[in-house]
mmCIF file of C-alpha atoms and ligand atoms in Angstrom:
data_model
loop_
_atom_site.group_PDB
_atom_site.id
_atom_site.type_symbol
_atom_site.label_atom_id
_atom_site.label_comp_id
_atom_site.label_asym_id
_atom_site.label_seq_id
_atom_site.Cartn_x
_atom_site.Cartn_y
_atom_site.Cartn_z
ATOM 1 C CA MET F 1 -8.697 -16.215 -29.311
ATOM 2 C CA GLY F 2 -7.946 -13.517 -26.846
ATOM 3 C CA GLN F 3 -5.659 -10.898 -25.362
ATOM 4 C CA VAL F 4 -3.151 -12.576 -23.826
ATOM 5 C CA ALA F 5 -3.392 -15.521 -26.433
ATOM 6 C CA GLU F 6 0.143 -17.191 -27.081
ATOM 7 C CA LYS F 7 1.912 -15.617 -24.043
ATOM 8 C CA VAL F 8 3.194 -17.430 -21.527
ATOM 9 C CA ALA F 9 2.483 -16.232 -17.711
ATOM 10 C CA ILE F 10 4.563 -16.879 -14.336
ATOM 11 C CA VAL F 11 2.096 -15.418 -10.884
ATOM 12 C CA THR F 12 3.426 -15.975 -7.974
ATOM 13 C CA GLY F 13 1.558 -16.618 -4.913
ATOM 14 C CA GLY F 14 -1.163 -17.905 -6.888
ATOM 15 C CA ALA F 15 -2.015 -20.577 -5.072
ATOM 16 C CA ARG F 16 -5.875 -18.238 -3.662
ATOM 17 C CA GLY F 17 -7.010 -15.444 -3.320
ATOM 18 C CA GLN F 18 -5.956 -12.373 -6.109
ATOM 19 C CA GLY F 19 -3.141 -14.350 -7.868
ATOM 20 C CA ALA F 20 -5.621 -17.128 -8.174
ATOM 21 C CA ALA F 21 -7.757 -15.164 -10.447
ATOM 22 C CA HIS F 22 -5.083 -13.708 -11.909
ATOM 23 C CA ALA F 23 -3.662 -17.267 -13.697
ATOM 24 C CA ARG F 24 -7.754 -17.676 -14.027
ATOM 25 C CA THR F 25 -8.046 -14.549 -15.963
ATOM 26 C CA LEU F 26 -4.948 -15.027 -18.217
ATOM 27 C CA ALA F 27 -5.830 -18.902 -19.480
ATOM 28 C CA ALA F 28 -8.879 -17.825 -20.000
ATOM 29 C CA ASN F 29 -7.580 -14.850 -21.986
ATOM 30 C CA GLY F 30 -5.386 -17.613 -23.861
ATOM 31 C CA ALA F 31 -2.222 -17.623 -21.951
ATOM 32 C CA SER F 32 0.463 -20.519 -20.476
ATOM 33 C CA VAL F 33 -0.030 -19.896 -17.254
ATOM 34 C CA VAL F 34 2.564 -21.533 -14.418
ATOM 35 C CA ILE F 35 1.821 -20.629 -11.125
ATOM 36 C CA THR F 36 4.461 -20.659 -8.441
ATOM 37 C CA ASP F 37 3.143 -20.464 -4.225
ATOM 38 C CA ILE F 38 4.329 -22.429 -1.356
ATOM 39 C CA LEU F 39 1.030 -23.315 -0.121
ATOM 40 C CA ASP F 40 1.461 -26.628 -2.603
ATOM 41 C CA ARG F 41 -2.034 -28.020 -2.745
ATOM 42 C CA ASP F 42 -4.107 -24.919 -3.324
ATOM 43 C CA GLY F 43 -2.001 -24.334 -6.285
ATOM 44 C CA ALA F 44 -1.882 -28.088 -7.612
ATOM 45 C CA ALA F 45 -6.077 -27.238 -7.930
ATOM 46 C CA VAL F 46 -6.215 -24.091 -9.128
ATOM 47 C CA ALA F 47 -3.706 -25.373 -12.565
ATOM 48 C CA ALA F 48 -5.752 -29.040 -12.746
ATOM 49 C CA GLU F 49 -8.995 -26.349 -12.973
ATOM 50 C CA ILE F 50 -7.463 -24.449 -14.946
ATOM 51 C CA GLY F 51 -6.043 -27.713 -16.837
ATOM 52 C CA ASP F 52 -3.054 -28.313 -20.071
ATOM 53 C CA ARG F 53 -2.049 -25.059 -20.036
ATOM 54 C CA ALA F 54 -1.473 -24.406 -16.248
ATOM 55 C CA HIS F 55 1.266 -26.020 -14.375
ATOM 56 C CA PHE F 56 2.223 -25.550 -10.829
ATOM 57 C CA ILE F 57 5.666 -25.825 -9.542
ATOM 58 C CA HIS F 58 6.113 -25.185 -5.654
ATOM 59 C CA HIS F 59 8.378 -21.913 -4.631
ATOM 60 C CA ASP F 60 8.819 -19.342 -2.325
ATOM 61 C CA VAL F 61 10.240 -16.445 -4.531
ATOM 62 C CA THR F 62 12.848 -15.733 -1.461
ATOM 63 C CA ASP F 63 14.857 -18.410 -3.093
ATOM 64 C CA GLU F 64 16.914 -17.056 -5.471
ATOM 65 C CA ALA F 65 18.196 -20.454 -7.313
ATOM 66 C CA GLY F 66 14.635 -21.510 -7.159
ATOM 67 C CA TRP F 67 13.504 -18.937 -9.396
ATOM 68 C CA HIS F 68 16.453 -20.102 -12.008
ATOM 69 C CA ALA F 69 14.558 -23.982 -11.287
ATOM 70 C CA VAL F 70 10.746 -21.941 -11.677
ATOM 71 C CA VAL F 71 12.367 -20.561 -15.425
ATOM 72 C CA GLN F 72 13.660 -23.253 -16.755
ATOM 73 C CA GLU F 73 9.897 -25.367 -16.280
ATOM 74 C CA THR F 74 8.127 -23.515 -18.095
ATOM 75 C CA LEU F 75 10.484 -22.831 -21.092
ATOM 76 C CA ARG F 76 10.981 -26.661 -20.809
ATOM 77 C CA ARG F 77 6.704 -26.573 -20.630
ATOM 78 C CA PHE F 78 5.699 -24.055 -22.664
ATOM 79 C CA GLY F 79 8.624 -22.538 -24.865
ATOM 80 C CA ARG F 80 9.056 -19.432 -23.317
ATOM 81 C CA ILE F 81 7.860 -16.741 -20.676
ATOM 82 C CA ASP F 82 6.289 -13.148 -21.113
ATOM 83 C CA ILE F 83 4.446 -11.860 -18.933
ATOM 84 C CA LEU F 84 5.208 -12.020 -14.846
ATOM 85 C CA VAL F 85 2.655 -10.909 -12.001
ATOM 86 C CA ASN F 86 4.781 -11.593 -8.384
ATOM 87 C CA ASN F 87 1.941 -10.946 -6.683
ATOM 88 C CA ALA F 88 3.467 -13.290 -3.459
ATOM 89 C CA GLY F 89 2.958 -10.738 -0.786
ATOM 90 C CA ILE F 90 2.733 -11.257 3.299
ATOM 91 C CA VAL F 91 1.603 -8.499 5.354
ATOM 92 C CA ALA F 92 2.299 -8.011 9.156
ATOM 93 C CA PHE F 93 0.429 -5.479 11.552
ATOM 94 C CA ASN F 94 2.198 -4.007 14.527
ATOM 95 C CA THR F 95 3.322 -0.614 15.213
ATOM 96 C CA THR F 96 7.465 0.805 14.818
ATOM 97 C CA GLN F 97 7.990 0.422 18.250
ATOM 98 C CA ASP F 98 6.603 -3.051 18.542
ATOM 99 C CA THR F 99 7.864 -4.289 14.620
ATOM 100 C CA PRO F 100 10.489 -7.912 15.857
ATOM 101 C CA ARG F 101 13.663 -6.027 12.626
ATOM 102 C CA GLU F 102 12.635 -10.304 11.727
ATOM 103 C CA GLN F 103 9.191 -9.042 10.785
ATOM 104 C CA LEU F 104 10.305 -6.339 9.580
ATOM 105 C CA GLU F 105 13.375 -7.911 7.382
ATOM 106 C CA ARG F 106 11.151 -11.054 6.196
ATOM 107 C CA THR F 107 8.564 -8.441 5.003
ATOM 108 C CA PHE F 108 11.129 -6.615 2.591
ATOM 109 C CA GLN F 109 12.744 -10.168 1.518
ATOM 110 C CA VAL F 110 9.594 -11.551 0.207
ATOM 111 C CA ASN F 111 7.341 -9.167 -0.986
ATOM 112 C CA VAL F 112 10.077 -6.902 -2.488
ATOM 113 C CA VAL F 113 13.668 -8.400 -2.499
ATOM 114 C CA GLY F 114 11.121 -11.640 -4.143
ATOM 115 C CA ALA F 115 9.517 -9.538 -7.080
ATOM 116 C CA PHE F 116 13.631 -8.378 -7.835
ATOM 117 C CA LEU F 117 14.488 -11.657 -8.354
ATOM 118 C CA GLY F 118 11.542 -12.420 -10.247
ATOM 119 C CA LEU F 119 12.557 -9.126 -12.556
ATOM 120 C CA GLN F 120 16.054 -11.088 -12.439
ATOM 121 C CA ALA F 121 15.095 -13.675 -13.219
ATOM 122 C CA VAL F 122 12.679 -13.650 -16.590
ATOM 123 C CA HIS F 123 15.257 -10.663 -17.954
ATOM 124 C CA GLY F 124 17.039 -12.909 -20.306
ATOM 125 C CA PRO F 125 13.914 -15.714 -21.454
ATOM 126 C CA MET F 126 11.961 -11.528 -21.966
ATOM 127 C CA LEU F 127 14.580 -10.312 -23.713
ATOM 128 C CA SER F 128 15.089 -14.045 -26.166
ATOM 129 C CA VAL F 129 11.318 -13.141 -27.994
ATOM 130 C CA GLY F 130 12.023 -9.253 -28.169
ATOM 131 C CA GLY F 131 10.056 -7.777 -24.909
ATOM 132 C CA GLY F 132 7.725 -8.764 -21.849
ATOM 133 C CA SER F 133 5.418 -7.629 -18.478
ATOM 134 C CA VAL F 134 6.271 -7.937 -15.649
ATOM 135 C CA ILE F 135 3.505 -6.439 -13.087
ATOM 136 C CA ASN F 136 4.917 -5.875 -9.346
ATOM 137 C CA ILE F 137 1.854 -6.467 -7.095
ATOM 138 C CA ALA F 138 2.159 -3.683 -4.825
ATOM 139 C CA SER F 139 -0.393 -1.836 -1.854
ATOM 140 C CA ILE F 140 -2.515 1.286 -1.968
ATOM 141 C CA ALA F 141 0.033 1.318 1.819
ATOM 142 C CA GLY F 142 2.772 2.276 -0.100
ATOM 143 C CA VAL F 143 1.441 5.214 -1.087
ATOM 144 C CA LYS F 144 0.246 6.654 2.636
ATOM 145 C CA GLY F 145 1.276 6.041 6.020
ATOM 146 C CA ALA F 146 -1.271 4.309 8.247
ATOM 147 C CA LYS F 147 -1.338 3.125 11.873
ATOM 148 C CA GLY F 148 -0.167 -0.361 12.723
ATOM 149 C CA MET F 149 0.939 -1.812 9.807
ATOM 150 C CA VAL F 150 4.903 -0.512 9.197
ATOM 151 C CA ALA F 151 6.294 -3.034 7.900
ATOM 152 C CA TYR F 152 4.007 -3.782 5.457
ATOM 153 C CA GLY F 153 3.408 -0.629 4.278
ATOM 154 C CA VAL F 154 7.446 -0.217 3.206
ATOM 155 C CA SER F 155 7.632 -2.637 1.155
ATOM 156 C CA LYS F 156 4.901 -1.651 -0.578
ATOM 157 C CA TRP F 157 7.143 1.683 -1.049
ATOM 158 C CA GLY F 158 10.079 -0.251 -2.103
ATOM 159 C CA MET F 159 8.020 -2.123 -4.752
ATOM 160 C CA ARG F 160 6.681 0.868 -5.798
ATOM 161 C CA GLY F 161 10.270 2.207 -6.390
ATOM 162 C CA LEU F 162 11.487 -1.424 -8.244
ATOM 163 C CA THR F 163 8.994 -0.835 -10.534
ATOM 164 C CA ARG F 164 10.029 3.162 -10.863
ATOM 165 C CA TYR F 165 14.147 2.267 -11.720
ATOM 166 C CA ALA F 166 13.513 -1.492 -13.645
ATOM 167 C CA ALA F 167 11.469 0.546 -15.368
ATOM 168 C CA GLN F 168 14.058 2.446 -17.035
ATOM 169 C CA ASP F 169 16.947 -0.222 -17.153
ATOM 170 C CA TYR F 170 14.456 -2.392 -18.790
ATOM 171 C CA ALA F 171 12.868 -0.513 -21.745
ATOM 172 C CA PRO F 172 15.227 -0.203 -23.739
ATOM 173 C CA ASP F 173 14.714 -4.098 -23.548
ATOM 174 C CA HIS F 174 11.039 -4.004 -24.455
ATOM 175 C CA ILE F 175 10.391 -4.993 -21.306
ATOM 176 C CA ARG F 176 7.457 -3.290 -19.928
ATOM 177 C CA VAL F 177 7.665 -2.721 -15.594
ATOM 178 C CA ASN F 178 4.267 -1.299 -13.894
ATOM 179 C CA ALA F 179 3.080 -1.960 -10.785
ATOM 180 C CA ILE F 180 -0.301 -2.259 -9.251
ATOM 181 C CA LEU F 181 -1.737 -0.534 -6.173
ATOM 182 C CA PRO F 182 -4.892 -2.393 -4.919
ATOM 183 C CA GLY F 183 -6.856 -1.154 -1.576
ATOM 184 C CA VAL F 184 -8.942 -3.585 -0.047
ATOM 185 C CA ILE F 185 -10.158 -6.484 -1.967
ATOM 186 C CA ASP F 186 -11.772 -9.303 -0.371
ATOM 187 C CA THR F 187 -9.000 -12.105 -0.163
ATOM 188 C CA PRO F 188 -7.707 -14.396 2.597
ATOM 189 C CA MET F 189 -5.428 -12.334 3.226
ATOM 190 C CA THR F 190 -7.848 -9.844 4.188
ATOM 191 C CA ARG F 191 -10.998 -11.672 5.644
ATOM 192 C CA ASP F 192 -8.150 -13.784 7.793
ATOM 193 C CA GLN F 193 -5.365 -11.623 8.918
ATOM 194 C CA ALA F 194 -6.506 -8.520 9.623
ATOM 195 C CA PRO F 195 -7.028 -7.038 13.420
ATOM 196 C CA PRO F 196 -10.186 -7.236 14.869
ATOM 197 C CA GLY F 197 -11.859 -3.578 13.428
ATOM 198 C CA LYS F 198 -9.449 -2.356 11.048
ATOM 199 C CA LEU F 199 -11.824 -3.556 8.367
ATOM 200 C CA GLU F 200 -14.154 -2.053 8.663
ATOM 201 C CA LYS F 201 -12.398 0.831 9.551
ATOM 202 C CA VAL F 202 -10.164 0.659 5.935
ATOM 203 C CA MET F 203 -14.040 0.362 5.043
ATOM 204 C CA ALA F 204 -15.469 3.074 6.044
ATOM 205 C CA ALA F 205 -13.358 5.270 4.342
ATOM 206 C CA ILE F 206 -14.245 4.489 0.834
ATOM 207 C CA PRO F 207 -15.260 6.704 -1.227
ATOM 208 C CA TRP F 208 -17.455 3.496 -3.774
ATOM 209 C CA GLY F 209 -18.300 1.813 0.004
ATOM 210 C CA ARG F 210 -16.693 -1.596 -0.311
ATOM 211 C CA MET F 211 -14.063 -4.427 -1.490
ATOM 212 C CA GLY F 212 -12.576 -4.735 -4.479
ATOM 213 C CA THR F 213 -12.965 -8.093 -6.554
ATOM 214 C CA SER F 214 -10.203 -10.449 -7.634
ATOM 215 C CA GLN F 215 -11.406 -10.054 -10.734
ATOM 216 C CA GLU F 216 -11.704 -6.576 -10.609
ATOM 217 C CA VAL F 217 -7.521 -6.786 -9.677
ATOM 218 C CA ALA F 218 -7.571 -9.609 -12.131
ATOM 219 C CA ASP F 219 -8.764 -7.378 -15.284
ATOM 220 C CA LEU F 220 -6.198 -4.510 -14.551
ATOM 221 C CA VAL F 221 -3.251 -7.463 -14.968
ATOM 222 C CA LEU F 222 -4.497 -8.698 -17.807
ATOM 223 C CA PHE F 223 -4.926 -5.265 -19.516
ATOM 224 C CA LEU F 224 -1.547 -4.377 -18.550
ATOM 225 C CA ALA F 225 -0.163 -7.552 -19.273
ATOM 226 C CA SER F 226 -2.054 -7.199 -22.935
ATOM 227 C CA ASP F 227 -0.328 -5.370 -26.210
ATOM 228 C CA ALA F 228 -2.751 -3.205 -25.393
ATOM 229 C CA SER F 229 -0.634 -1.292 -22.910
ATOM 230 C CA GLN F 230 1.942 -1.661 -24.851
ATOM 231 C CA PHE F 231 3.374 1.828 -23.981
ATOM 232 C CA ILE F 232 2.624 1.969 -21.003
ATOM 233 C CA THR F 233 5.681 1.332 -17.997
ATOM 234 C CA GLY F 234 7.635 2.902 -14.617
ATOM 235 C CA ALA F 235 3.698 3.363 -13.931
ATOM 236 C CA GLU F 236 1.614 2.865 -10.651
ATOM 237 C CA ILE F 237 -2.187 1.651 -11.054
ATOM 238 C CA ALA F 238 -4.531 2.573 -8.435
ATOM 239 C CA ILE F 239 -7.607 0.343 -7.489
ATOM 240 C CA ASP F 240 -9.292 1.178 -4.425
ATOM 241 C CA GLY F 241 -12.379 2.661 -5.081
ATOM 242 C CA GLY F 242 -11.166 6.052 -4.626
ATOM 243 C CA ALA F 243 -9.395 5.591 -1.346
ATOM 244 C CA THR F 244 -6.425 8.190 -2.639
ATOM 245 C CA ALA F 245 -8.647 9.571 -4.873
HETATM 246 P P1 NDP S 301 -3.304 -13.739 -0.046
HETATM 247 O O1 NDP S 301 -2.677 -14.150 0.730
HETATM 248 O O2 NDP S 301 -5.073 -14.321 0.617
HETATM 249 O O3 NDP S 301 -2.533 -14.624 -0.971
HETATM 250 C C1 NDP S 301 -0.973 -14.779 -1.309
HETATM 251 C C2 NDP S 301 -0.156 -16.212 -2.027
HETATM 252 O O4 NDP S 301 0.703 -15.752 -1.435
HETATM 253 C C3 NDP S 301 -1.203 -17.008 -1.104
HETATM 254 O O5 NDP S 301 -1.238 -17.823 -1.437
HETATM 255 C C4 NDP S 301 -0.101 -16.377 0.380
HETATM 256 O O6 NDP S 301 0.917 -17.938 0.454
HETATM 257 C C5 NDP S 301 1.687 -16.405 -0.698
HETATM 258 N N1 NDP S 301 2.805 -16.392 -0.381
HETATM 259 C C6 NDP S 301 3.166 -15.566 0.609
HETATM 260 N N2 NDP S 301 4.676 -15.517 1.444
HETATM 261 C C7 NDP S 301 5.136 -16.225 -0.155
HETATM 262 C C8 NDP S 301 6.480 -16.177 -0.464
HETATM 263 N N3 NDP S 301 7.030 -16.137 -0.115
HETATM 264 N N4 NDP S 301 6.370 -17.107 -1.719
HETATM 265 C C9 NDP S 301 5.650 -17.650 -2.410
HETATM 266 N N5 NDP S 301 4.557 -17.651 -2.438
HETATM 267 C C10 NDP S 301 4.334 -16.868 -0.687
HETATM 268 O O7 NDP S 301 -3.274 -12.430 -0.305
HETATM 269 P P2 NDP S 301 -4.225 -11.367 -1.252
HETATM 270 O O8 NDP S 301 -4.929 -12.345 -2.445
HETATM 271 O O9 NDP S 301 -5.093 -10.386 -0.913
HETATM 272 O O10 NDP S 301 -2.643 -10.727 -1.029
HETATM 273 C C11 NDP S 301 -1.969 -10.732 -2.893
HETATM 274 C C12 NDP S 301 -1.296 -9.507 -3.061
HETATM 275 O O11 NDP S 301 -2.040 -7.743 -2.887
HETATM 276 C C13 NDP S 301 -0.070 -9.293 -2.422
HETATM 277 O O12 NDP S 301 1.460 -9.278 -2.661
HETATM 278 C C14 NDP S 301 -0.469 -8.510 -1.282
HETATM 279 O O13 NDP S 301 0.181 -8.129 -0.736
HETATM 280 C C15 NDP S 301 -1.068 -7.445 -2.766
HETATM 281 N N6 NDP S 301 -2.363 -6.640 -1.674
HETATM 282 C C16 NDP S 301 -3.132 -6.940 -1.347
HETATM 283 C C17 NDP S 301 -4.333 -6.172 -1.069
HETATM 284 C C18 NDP S 301 -5.612 -6.798 -0.441
HETATM 285 O O14 NDP S 301 -6.688 -6.078 0.589
HETATM 286 N N7 NDP S 301 -6.101 -8.299 -0.399
HETATM 287 C C19 NDP S 301 -4.472 -4.968 -0.626
HETATM 288 C C20 NDP S 301 -3.302 -4.366 -1.846
HETATM 289 C C21 NDP S 301 -2.360 -5.378 -1.711
HETATM 290 P P3 NDP S 301 0.697 -18.199 2.744
HETATM 291 O O15 NDP S 301 -1.289 -18.211 2.336
HETATM 292 O O16 NDP S 301 0.851 -19.325 3.245
HETATM 293 O O17 NDP S 301 1.191 -16.889 2.648
#
């Protein structure tokens, strides 16, 4: 038994980084988990490691028909949907002047439109089981401006707005919608993609003095996914070592 026993979750971008931690933690606490990602080998490996209560599906979150297929396959395999973690995301490091329009649009498509399509896709199945919990992984980059990451910041601001609007729309159906705002978390996105010097600069502004771990974010996902948070909806919870304090 666990905090999410007998619940069924979909975790997008679950092949690595934070998403993989969310999938492992939800499964370790009793849930069945469908992991989706565009990284097939890593995604299948995470599902295989978890075992029978996990399944990997290739899915780009911007693909609306693909969302339908993910929902149908989840229902066929596990019978219901209680939890959606909108975790898939991309980052880009350019200033307002240097950001190509295509980069702004693609970042918005993946981070905001992907989460929006997910909210729409799980609404019916969650309604049919009396409610559910959607967790949008936004960022503290959507709380305060920063130099050189306009596309990402704007998209994460958008996720905060999406969370509040959807929370209002879905509350009568007992579907909760909350946002987690991670600060700097130690993942492949952080290690591989931050421009030289950026990480050190950002780290210096963390009162706690270190990066967060994927497991620390996963523990918060577990709380928001579980019935322990059943009166929390439309909320934004920062997990950033005090960076936005
Ligand atoms: P990772 O890049 O390690 O993991 C993100 C996963 O999402 C990757 O497997 C990635 O695949 C996948 N992905 C990208 N685009 C799509 C798509 N269109 N459809 C489906 N899957 C996709 O990042 P993190 O684990 O660090 O980030 C997870 C979330 O947390 C993101 O939303 C990110 O913005 C957010 N976040 C991260 C912070 C950090 O410090 N790391 C801080 C604040 C928020 P691929 O590698 O092929 O792109």
